[in-house]
mmCIF file of C-alpha atoms in Angstrom:
data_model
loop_
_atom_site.group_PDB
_atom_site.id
_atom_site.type_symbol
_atom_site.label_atom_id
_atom_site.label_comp_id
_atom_site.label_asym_id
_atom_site.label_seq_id
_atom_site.Cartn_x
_atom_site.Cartn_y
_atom_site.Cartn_z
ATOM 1 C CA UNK A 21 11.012 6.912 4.608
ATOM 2 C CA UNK A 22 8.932 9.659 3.264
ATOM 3 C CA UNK A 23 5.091 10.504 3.617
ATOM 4 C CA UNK A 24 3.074 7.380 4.997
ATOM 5 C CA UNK A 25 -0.485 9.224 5.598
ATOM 6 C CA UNK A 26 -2.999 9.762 3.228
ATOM 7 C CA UNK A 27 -3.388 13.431 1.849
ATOM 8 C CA UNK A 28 -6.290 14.272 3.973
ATOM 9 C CA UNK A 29 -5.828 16.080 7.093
ATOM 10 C CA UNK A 30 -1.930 15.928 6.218
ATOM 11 C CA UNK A 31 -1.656 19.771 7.602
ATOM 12 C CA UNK A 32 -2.702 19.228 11.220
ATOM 13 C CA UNK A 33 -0.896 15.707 11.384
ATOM 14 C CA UNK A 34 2.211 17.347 10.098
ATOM 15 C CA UNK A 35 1.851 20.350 13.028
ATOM 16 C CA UNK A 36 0.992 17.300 15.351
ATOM 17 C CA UNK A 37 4.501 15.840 14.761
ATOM 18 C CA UNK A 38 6.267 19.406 14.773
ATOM 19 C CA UNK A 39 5.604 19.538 18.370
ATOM 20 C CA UNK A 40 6.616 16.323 19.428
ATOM 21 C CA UNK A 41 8.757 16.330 22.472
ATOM 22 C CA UNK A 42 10.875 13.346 20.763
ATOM 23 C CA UNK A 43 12.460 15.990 18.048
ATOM 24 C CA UNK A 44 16.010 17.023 18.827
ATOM 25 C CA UNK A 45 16.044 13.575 21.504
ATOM 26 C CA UNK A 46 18.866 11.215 21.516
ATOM 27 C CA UNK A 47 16.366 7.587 22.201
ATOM 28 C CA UNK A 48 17.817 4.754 23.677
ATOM 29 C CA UNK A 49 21.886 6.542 23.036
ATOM 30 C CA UNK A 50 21.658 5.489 19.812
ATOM 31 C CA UNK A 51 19.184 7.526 17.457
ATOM 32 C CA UNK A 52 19.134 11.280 17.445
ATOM 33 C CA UNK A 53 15.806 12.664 15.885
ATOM 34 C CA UNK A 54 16.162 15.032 13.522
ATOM 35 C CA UNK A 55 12.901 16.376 11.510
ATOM 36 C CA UNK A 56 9.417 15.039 10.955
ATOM 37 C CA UNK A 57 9.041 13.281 7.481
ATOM 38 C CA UNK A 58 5.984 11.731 7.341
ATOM 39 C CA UNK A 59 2.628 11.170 9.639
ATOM 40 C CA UNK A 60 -0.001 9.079 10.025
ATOM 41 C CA UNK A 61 -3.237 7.976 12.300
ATOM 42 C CA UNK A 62 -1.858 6.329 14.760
ATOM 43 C CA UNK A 63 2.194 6.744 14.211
ATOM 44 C CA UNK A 64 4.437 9.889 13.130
ATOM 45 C CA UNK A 65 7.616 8.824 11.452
ATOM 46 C CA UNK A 66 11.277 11.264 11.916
ATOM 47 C CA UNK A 67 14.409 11.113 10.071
ATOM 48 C CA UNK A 68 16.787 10.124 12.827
ATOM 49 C CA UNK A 69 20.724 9.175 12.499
ATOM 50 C CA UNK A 70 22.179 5.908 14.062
ATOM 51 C CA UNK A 71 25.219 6.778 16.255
ATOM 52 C CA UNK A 72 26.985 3.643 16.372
ATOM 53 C CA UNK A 73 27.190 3.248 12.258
ATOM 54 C CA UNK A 74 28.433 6.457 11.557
ATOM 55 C CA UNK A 75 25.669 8.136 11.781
ATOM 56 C CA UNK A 76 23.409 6.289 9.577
ATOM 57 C CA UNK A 77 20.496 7.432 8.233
ATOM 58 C CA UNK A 78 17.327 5.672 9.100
ATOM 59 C CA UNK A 79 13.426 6.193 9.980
ATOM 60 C CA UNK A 80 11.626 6.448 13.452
ATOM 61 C CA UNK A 81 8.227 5.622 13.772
ATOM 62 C CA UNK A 82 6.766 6.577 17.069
ATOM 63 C CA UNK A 83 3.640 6.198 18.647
ATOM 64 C CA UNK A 84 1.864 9.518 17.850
ATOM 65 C CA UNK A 85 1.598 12.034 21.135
ATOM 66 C CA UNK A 86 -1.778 12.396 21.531
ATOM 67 C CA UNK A 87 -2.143 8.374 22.199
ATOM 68 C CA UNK A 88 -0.932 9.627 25.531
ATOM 69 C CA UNK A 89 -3.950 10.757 26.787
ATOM 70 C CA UNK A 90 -5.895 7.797 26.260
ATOM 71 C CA UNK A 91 -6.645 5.387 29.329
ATOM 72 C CA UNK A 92 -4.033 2.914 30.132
ATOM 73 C CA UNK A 93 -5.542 -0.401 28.532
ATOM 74 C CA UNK A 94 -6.528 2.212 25.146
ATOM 75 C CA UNK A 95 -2.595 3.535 24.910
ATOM 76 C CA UNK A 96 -0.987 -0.434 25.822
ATOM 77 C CA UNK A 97 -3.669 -1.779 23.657
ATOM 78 C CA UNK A 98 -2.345 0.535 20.428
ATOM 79 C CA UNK A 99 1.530 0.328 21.640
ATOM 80 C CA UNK A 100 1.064 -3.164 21.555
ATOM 81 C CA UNK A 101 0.122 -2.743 17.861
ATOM 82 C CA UNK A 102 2.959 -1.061 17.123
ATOM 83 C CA UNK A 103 5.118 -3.402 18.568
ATOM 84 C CA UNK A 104 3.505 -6.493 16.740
ATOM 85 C CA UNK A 105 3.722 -4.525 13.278
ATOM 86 C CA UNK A 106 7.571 -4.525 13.658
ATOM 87 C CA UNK A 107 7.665 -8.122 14.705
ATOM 88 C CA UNK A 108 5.763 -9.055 11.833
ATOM 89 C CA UNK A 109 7.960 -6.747 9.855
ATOM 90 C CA UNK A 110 11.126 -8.521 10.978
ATOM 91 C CA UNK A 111 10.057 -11.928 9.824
ATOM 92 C CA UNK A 112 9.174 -11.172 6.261
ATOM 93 C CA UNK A 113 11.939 -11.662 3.917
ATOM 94 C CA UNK A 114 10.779 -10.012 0.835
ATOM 95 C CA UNK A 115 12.788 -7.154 -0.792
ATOM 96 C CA UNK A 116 9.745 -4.725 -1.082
ATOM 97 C CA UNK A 117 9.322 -4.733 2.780
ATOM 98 C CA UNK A 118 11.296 -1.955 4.535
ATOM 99 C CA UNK A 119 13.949 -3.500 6.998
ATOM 100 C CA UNK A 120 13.247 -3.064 10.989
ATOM 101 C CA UNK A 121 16.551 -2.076 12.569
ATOM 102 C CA UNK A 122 15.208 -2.226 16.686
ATOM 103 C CA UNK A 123 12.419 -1.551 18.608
ATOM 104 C CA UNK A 124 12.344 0.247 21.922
ATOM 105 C CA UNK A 125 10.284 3.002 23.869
ATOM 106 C CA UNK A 126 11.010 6.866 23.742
ATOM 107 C CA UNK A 127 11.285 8.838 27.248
ATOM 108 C CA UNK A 128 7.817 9.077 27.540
ATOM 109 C CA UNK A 129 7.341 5.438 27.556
ATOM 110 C CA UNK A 130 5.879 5.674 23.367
ATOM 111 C CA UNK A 131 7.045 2.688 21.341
ATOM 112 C CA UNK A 132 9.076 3.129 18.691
ATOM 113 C CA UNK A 133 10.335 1.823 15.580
ATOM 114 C CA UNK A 134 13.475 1.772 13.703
ATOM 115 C CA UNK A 135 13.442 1.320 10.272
ATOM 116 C CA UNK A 136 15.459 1.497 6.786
ATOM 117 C CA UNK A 137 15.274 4.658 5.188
ATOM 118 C CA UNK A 138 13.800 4.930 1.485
ATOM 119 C CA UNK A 139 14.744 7.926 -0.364
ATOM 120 C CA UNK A 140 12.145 8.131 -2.849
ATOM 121 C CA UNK A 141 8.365 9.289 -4.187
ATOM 122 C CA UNK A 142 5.763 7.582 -3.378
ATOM 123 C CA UNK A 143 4.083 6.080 -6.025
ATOM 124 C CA UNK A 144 0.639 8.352 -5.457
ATOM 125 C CA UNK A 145 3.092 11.420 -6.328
ATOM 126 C CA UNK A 146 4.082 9.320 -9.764
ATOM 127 C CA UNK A 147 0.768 8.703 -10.635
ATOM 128 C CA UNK A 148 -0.017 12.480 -10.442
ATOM 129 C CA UNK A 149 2.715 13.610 -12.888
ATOM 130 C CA UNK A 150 2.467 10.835 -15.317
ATOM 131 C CA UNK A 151 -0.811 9.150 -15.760
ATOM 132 C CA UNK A 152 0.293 6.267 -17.914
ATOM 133 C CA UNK A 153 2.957 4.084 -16.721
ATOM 134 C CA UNK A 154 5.046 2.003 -18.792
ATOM 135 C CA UNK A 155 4.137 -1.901 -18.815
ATOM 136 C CA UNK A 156 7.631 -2.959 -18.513
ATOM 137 C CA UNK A 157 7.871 -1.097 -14.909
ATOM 138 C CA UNK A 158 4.583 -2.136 -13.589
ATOM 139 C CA UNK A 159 5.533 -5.599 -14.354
ATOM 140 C CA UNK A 160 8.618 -5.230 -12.315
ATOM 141 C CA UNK A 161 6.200 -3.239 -9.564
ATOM 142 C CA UNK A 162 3.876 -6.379 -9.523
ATOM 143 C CA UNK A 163 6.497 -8.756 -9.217
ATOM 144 C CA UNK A 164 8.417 -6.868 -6.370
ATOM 145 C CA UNK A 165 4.720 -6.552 -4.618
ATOM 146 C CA UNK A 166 3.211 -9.619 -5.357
ATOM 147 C CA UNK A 167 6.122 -11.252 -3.991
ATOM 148 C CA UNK A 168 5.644 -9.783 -0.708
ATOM 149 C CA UNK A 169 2.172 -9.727 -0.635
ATOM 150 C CA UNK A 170 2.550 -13.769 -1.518
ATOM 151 C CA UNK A 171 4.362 -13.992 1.516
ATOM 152 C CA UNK A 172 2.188 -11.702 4.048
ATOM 153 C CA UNK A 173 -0.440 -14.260 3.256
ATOM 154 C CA UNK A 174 1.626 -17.588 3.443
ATOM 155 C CA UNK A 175 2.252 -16.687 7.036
ATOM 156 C CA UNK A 176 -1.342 -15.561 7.415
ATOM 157 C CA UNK A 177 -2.083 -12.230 7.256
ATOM 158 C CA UNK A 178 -3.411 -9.784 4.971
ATOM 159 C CA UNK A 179 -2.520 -5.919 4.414
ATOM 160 C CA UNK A 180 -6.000 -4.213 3.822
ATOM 161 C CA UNK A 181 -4.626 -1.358 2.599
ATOM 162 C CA UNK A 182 -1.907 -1.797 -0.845
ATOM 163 C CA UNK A 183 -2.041 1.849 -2.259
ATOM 164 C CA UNK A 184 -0.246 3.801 -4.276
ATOM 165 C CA UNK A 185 0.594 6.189 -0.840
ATOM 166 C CA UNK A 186 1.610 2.953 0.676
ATOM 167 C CA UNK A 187 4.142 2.256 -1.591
ATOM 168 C CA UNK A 188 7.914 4.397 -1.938
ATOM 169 C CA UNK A 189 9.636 3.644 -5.766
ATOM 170 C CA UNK A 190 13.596 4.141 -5.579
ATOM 171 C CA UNK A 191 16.556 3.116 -8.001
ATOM 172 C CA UNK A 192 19.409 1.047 -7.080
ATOM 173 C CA UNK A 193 22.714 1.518 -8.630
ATOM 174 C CA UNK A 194 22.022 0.117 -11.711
ATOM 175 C CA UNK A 195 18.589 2.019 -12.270
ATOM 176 C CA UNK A 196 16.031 -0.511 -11.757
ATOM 177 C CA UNK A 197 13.328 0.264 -10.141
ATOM 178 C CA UNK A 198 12.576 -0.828 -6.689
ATOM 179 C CA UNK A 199 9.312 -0.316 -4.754
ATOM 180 C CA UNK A 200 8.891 -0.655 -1.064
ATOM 181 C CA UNK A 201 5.497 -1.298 1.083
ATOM 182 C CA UNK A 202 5.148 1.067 4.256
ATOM 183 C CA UNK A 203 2.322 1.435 6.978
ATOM 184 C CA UNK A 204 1.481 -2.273 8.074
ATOM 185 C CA UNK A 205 -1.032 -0.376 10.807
ATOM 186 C CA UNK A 206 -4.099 -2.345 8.793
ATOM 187 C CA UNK A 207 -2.256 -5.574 8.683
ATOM 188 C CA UNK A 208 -4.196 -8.936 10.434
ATOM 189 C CA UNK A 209 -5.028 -12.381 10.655
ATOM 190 C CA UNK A 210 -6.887 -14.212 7.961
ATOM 191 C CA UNK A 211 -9.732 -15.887 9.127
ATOM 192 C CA UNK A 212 -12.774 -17.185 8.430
ATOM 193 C CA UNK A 213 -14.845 -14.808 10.043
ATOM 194 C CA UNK A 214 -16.288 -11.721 8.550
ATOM 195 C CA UNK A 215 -14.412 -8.169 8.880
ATOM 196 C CA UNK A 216 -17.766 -6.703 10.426
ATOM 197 C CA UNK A 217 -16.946 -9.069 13.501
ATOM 198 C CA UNK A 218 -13.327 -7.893 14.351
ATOM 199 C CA UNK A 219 -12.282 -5.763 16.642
ATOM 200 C CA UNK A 220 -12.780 -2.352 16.541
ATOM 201 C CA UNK A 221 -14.566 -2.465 12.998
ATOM 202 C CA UNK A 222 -16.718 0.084 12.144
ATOM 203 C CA UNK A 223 -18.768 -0.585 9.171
ATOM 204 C CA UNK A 224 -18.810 3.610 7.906
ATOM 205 C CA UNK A 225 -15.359 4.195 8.203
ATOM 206 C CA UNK A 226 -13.365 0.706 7.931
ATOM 207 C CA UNK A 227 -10.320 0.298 7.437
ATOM 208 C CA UNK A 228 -8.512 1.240 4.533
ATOM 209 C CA UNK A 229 -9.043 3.210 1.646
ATOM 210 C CA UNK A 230 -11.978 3.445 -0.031
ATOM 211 C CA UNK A 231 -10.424 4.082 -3.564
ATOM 212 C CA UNK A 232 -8.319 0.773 -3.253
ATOM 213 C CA UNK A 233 -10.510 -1.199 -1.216
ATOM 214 C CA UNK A 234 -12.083 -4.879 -2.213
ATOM 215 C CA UNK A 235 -15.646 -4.710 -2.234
ATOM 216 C CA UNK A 236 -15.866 -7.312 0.562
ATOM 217 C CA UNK A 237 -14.103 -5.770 2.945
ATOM 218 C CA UNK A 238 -16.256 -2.174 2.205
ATOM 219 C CA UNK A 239 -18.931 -4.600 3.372
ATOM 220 C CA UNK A 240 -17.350 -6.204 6.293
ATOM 221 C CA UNK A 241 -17.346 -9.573 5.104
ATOM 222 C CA UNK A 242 -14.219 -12.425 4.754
ATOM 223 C CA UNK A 243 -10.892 -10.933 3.928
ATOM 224 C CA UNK A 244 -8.262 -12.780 2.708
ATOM 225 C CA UNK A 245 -5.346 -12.594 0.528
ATOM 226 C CA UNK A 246 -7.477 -11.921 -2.711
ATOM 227 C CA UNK A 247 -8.295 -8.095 -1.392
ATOM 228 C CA UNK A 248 -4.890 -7.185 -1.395
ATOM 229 C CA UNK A 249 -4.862 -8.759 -4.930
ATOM 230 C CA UNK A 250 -7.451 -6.412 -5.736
ATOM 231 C CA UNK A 251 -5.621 -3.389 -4.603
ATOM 232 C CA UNK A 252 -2.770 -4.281 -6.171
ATOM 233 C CA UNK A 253 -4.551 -4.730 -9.772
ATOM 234 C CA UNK A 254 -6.849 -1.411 -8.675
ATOM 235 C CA UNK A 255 -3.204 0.610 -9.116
ATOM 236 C CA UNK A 256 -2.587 -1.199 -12.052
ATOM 237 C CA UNK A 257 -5.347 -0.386 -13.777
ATOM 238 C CA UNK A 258 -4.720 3.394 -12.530
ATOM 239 C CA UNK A 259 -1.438 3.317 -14.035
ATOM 240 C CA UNK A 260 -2.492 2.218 -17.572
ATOM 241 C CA UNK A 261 -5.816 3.638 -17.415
ATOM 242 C CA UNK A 262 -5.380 7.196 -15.695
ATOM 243 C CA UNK A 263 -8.672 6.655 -13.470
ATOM 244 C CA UNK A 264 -9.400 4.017 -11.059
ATOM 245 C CA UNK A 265 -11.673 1.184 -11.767
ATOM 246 C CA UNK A 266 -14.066 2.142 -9.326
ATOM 247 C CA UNK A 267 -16.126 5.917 -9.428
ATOM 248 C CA UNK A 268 -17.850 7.321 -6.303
ATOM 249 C CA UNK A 269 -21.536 7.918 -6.546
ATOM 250 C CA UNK A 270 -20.748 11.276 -4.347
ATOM 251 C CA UNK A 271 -18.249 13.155 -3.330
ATOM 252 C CA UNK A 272 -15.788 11.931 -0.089
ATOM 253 C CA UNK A 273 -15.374 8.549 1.339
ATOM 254 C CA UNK A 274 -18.894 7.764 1.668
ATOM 255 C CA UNK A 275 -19.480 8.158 -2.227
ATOM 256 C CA UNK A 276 -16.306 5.241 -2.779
ATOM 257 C CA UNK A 277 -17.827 2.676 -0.326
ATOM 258 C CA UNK A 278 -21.420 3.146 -1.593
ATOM 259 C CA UNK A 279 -20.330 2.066 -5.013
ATOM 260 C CA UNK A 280 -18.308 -0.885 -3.886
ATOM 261 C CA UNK A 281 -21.411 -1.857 -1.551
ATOM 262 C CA UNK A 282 -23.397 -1.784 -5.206
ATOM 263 C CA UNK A 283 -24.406 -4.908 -7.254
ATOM 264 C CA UNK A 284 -22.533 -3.680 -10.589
ATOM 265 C CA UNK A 285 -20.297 -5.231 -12.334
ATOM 266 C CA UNK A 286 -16.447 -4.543 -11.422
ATOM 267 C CA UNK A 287 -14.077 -3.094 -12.989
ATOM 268 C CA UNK A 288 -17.179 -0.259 -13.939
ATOM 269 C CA UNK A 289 -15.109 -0.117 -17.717
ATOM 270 C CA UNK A 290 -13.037 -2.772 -18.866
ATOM 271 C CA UNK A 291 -9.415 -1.016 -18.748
ATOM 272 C CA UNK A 292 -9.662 -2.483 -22.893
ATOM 273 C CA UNK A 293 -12.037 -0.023 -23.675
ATOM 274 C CA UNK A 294 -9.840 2.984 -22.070
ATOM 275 C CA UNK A 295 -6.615 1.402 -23.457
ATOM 276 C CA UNK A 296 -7.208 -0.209 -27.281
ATOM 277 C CA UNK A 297 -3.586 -0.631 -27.654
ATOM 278 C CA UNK A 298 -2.710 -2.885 -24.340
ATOM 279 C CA UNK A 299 -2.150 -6.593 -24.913
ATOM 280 C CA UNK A 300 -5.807 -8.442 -24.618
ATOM 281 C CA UNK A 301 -4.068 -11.321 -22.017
ATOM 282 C CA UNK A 302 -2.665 -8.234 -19.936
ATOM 283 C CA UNK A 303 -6.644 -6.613 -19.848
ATOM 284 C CA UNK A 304 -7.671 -10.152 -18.812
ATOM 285 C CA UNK A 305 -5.511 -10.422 -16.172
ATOM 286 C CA UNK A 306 -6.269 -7.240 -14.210
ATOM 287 C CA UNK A 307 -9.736 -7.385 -14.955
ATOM 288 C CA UNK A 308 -10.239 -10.405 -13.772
ATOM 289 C CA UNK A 309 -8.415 -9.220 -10.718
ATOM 290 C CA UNK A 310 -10.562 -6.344 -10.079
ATOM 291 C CA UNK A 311 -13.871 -8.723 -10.073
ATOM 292 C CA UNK A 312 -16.521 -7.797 -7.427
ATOM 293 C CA UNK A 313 -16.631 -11.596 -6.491
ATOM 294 C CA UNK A 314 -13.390 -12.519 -4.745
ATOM 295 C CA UNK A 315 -14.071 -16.327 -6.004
ATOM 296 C CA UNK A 316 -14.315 -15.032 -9.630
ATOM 297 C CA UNK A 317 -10.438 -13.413 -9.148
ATOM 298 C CA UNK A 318 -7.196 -15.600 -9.523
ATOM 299 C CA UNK A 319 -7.193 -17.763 -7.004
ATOM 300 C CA UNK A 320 -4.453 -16.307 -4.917
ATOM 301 C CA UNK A 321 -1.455 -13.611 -5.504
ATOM 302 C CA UNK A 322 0.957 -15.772 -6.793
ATOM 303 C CA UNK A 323 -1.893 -16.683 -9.858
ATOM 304 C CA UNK A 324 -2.273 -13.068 -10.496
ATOM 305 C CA UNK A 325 1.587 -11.795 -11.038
ATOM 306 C CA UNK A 326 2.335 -15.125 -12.805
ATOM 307 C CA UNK A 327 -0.790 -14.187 -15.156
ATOM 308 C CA UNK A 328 0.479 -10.190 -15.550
ATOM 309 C CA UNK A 329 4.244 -11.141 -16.008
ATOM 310 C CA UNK A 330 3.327 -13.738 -18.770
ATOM 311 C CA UNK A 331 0.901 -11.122 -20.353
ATOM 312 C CA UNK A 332 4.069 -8.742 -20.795
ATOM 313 C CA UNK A 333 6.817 -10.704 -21.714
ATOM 314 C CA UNK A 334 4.700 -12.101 -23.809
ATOM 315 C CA UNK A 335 2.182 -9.856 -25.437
ATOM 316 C CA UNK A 336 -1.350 -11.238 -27.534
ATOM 317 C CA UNK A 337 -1.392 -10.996 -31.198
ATOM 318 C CA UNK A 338 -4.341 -8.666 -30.327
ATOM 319 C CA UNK A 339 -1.569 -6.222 -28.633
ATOM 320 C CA UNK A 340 0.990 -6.785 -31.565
ATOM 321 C CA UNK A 341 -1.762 -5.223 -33.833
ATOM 322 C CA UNK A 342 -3.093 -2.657 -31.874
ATOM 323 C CA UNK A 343 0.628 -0.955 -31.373
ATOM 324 C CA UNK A 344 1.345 -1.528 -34.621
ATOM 325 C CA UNK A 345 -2.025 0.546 -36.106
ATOM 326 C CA UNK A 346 -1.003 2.945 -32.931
ATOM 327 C CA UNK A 347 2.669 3.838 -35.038
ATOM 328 C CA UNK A 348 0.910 3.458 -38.310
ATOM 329 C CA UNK A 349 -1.321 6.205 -37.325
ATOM 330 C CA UNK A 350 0.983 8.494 -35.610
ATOM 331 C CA UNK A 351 0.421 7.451 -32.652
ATOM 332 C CA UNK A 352 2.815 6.557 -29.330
ATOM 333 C CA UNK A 353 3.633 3.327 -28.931
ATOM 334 C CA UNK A 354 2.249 2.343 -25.075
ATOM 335 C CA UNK A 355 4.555 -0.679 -24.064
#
């Protein structure tokens, strides 16, 4: 599993996980730890091999160290966490969900979780080398996502947090492309009352990422399924557009979640008027995904794939044209 923390403060975490007393451990007989491979705020994950399979290769994620400093009821309380994030983990089905393996402790009584390993980028790395994706891959993206996410929510819960670091792209043998979600550490309950009212919400640095976060839960109001709807269509848009719908009024965090706390209308450009030649029914569809009013979105995740899919397979008159003037003039053809 590679990188599951977000780029900031990536070189201390990384020297935090170096030093780990777990590297170079055998845990439970059955894992040996063999390097760090990714880190995050509240869990370091090591590439570790599985004894009793010939050595298979798999992912650790481990409580981080310094959680052992923390009073008793602090260090259960985030252990427990942990713990629930694999059990949730272990009763979804869908493919884009990594595969939990076991869960134990480490020697120094840490929780721990073993995991499938995913060779591959993650999808923030892809975005930085190639601005516009093809449509015919983020359909297959949104599908393998939107399936899950479908899911998460059936059983009631929602991620908070679908970003393009969240996500790992692979190929299987026959070079499709497969995506898999990591870090469930913002997963929880839907409910009916407002974010600002769970626990351990803090209203200037929630949870999440600003640059993929739903307005409402910037705000600390109801969060339900239809966030993670607009983080999925947020990368979307990313992908076809090469910017993100939403622009910070300053620099850093602070800057994101002021403009999401604004009154203006979302997305800030219509990804039409950044790309002329994409299908009008596919610009609908994200758009209207990316509304600032959760009620104004599709109704729920399975709405807004359904909506995307149909948009590519089966492209607007609108879209014919537009590619068509795009090779008439010399132009490349955007699919």
């Amino acid at each position: 599993m590679n990188d599951h923390a977000k780029t900031s403060k990536r070189t201390s975490r990384n020297s935090r996980s170096q030093l780990d007393p777990v590297l170079g451990q055998l845990i439970d007989g059955e894992f040996s730890i063999v390097r760090p491979i990714g880190t995050g705020s509240h869990a370091d994950v090591f590439l570790a091999k599985q004894k009793s399979v010939g050595d298979r290769t798999v992912a650790l994620k481990v409580l981080c160290l310094p959680y052992l400093s923390l009073r008793e009821p602090d260090f259960r309380r985030a252990s427990l966490a942990l713990l629930r994030e694999g059990k949730l983990l272990g009763a979804l089905h869908a493919p884009c969900f990594v595969d939990i393996i076991r869960t134990g402790t480490v020697a120094d009584k840490r929780p721990y979780l073993a995991m499938e390993y995913v060779e591959g980028p993650t999808m923030a790395k892809v975005l930085e080398k190639k601005t516009h994706l093809d449509l015919s891959l983020l359909r297959d993206i949104v599908v393998q996502l939107g399936e899950g996410l479908a899911e998460l929510h059936s059983v009631g819960y929602v991620h908070r947090d679908v970003t393009p670091s969240n996500l790992l792209l692979t190929h299987t043998s026959l070079r499709t492309t497969r995506v898999k979600m990591v870090d469930f550490g913002t997963v929880t309950r839907i409910n009916e009352r407002a974010d600002r009212y769970r626990v351990g919400y803090d209203l200037e640095h929630p949870l999440g990422t600003p640059a993929y976060m739903a307005p409402e839960q910037a705000t600390g109001g109801i969060v339900d399924g239809r966030a993670d709807q607009y983080g999925l269509a947020g990368i979307v848009y990313e992908a076809l557009a090469g910017r993100r719908p939403v622009t910070a009024t300053e620099p850093g965090p602070r800057g994101m979640l002021n403009s999401l706390r604004a009154e203006t209308p979302l997305p800030e450009v219509s990804l039409g008027a950044l790309r002329k030649d994409l299908p009008s029914n596919v610009v609908q569809a994200v758009d209207r995904a990316l509304a600032r009013d959760p009620e104004e979105r599709h109704p729920h995740m399975g709405a807004f794939v359904q909506a995307f899919r149909a948009a590519v397979d089966r492209p607007s008159s609108h879209g014919k044209r537009s590619r068509l003037m795009g090779r008439f003039l010399g132009g490349k053809e955007n699919r």
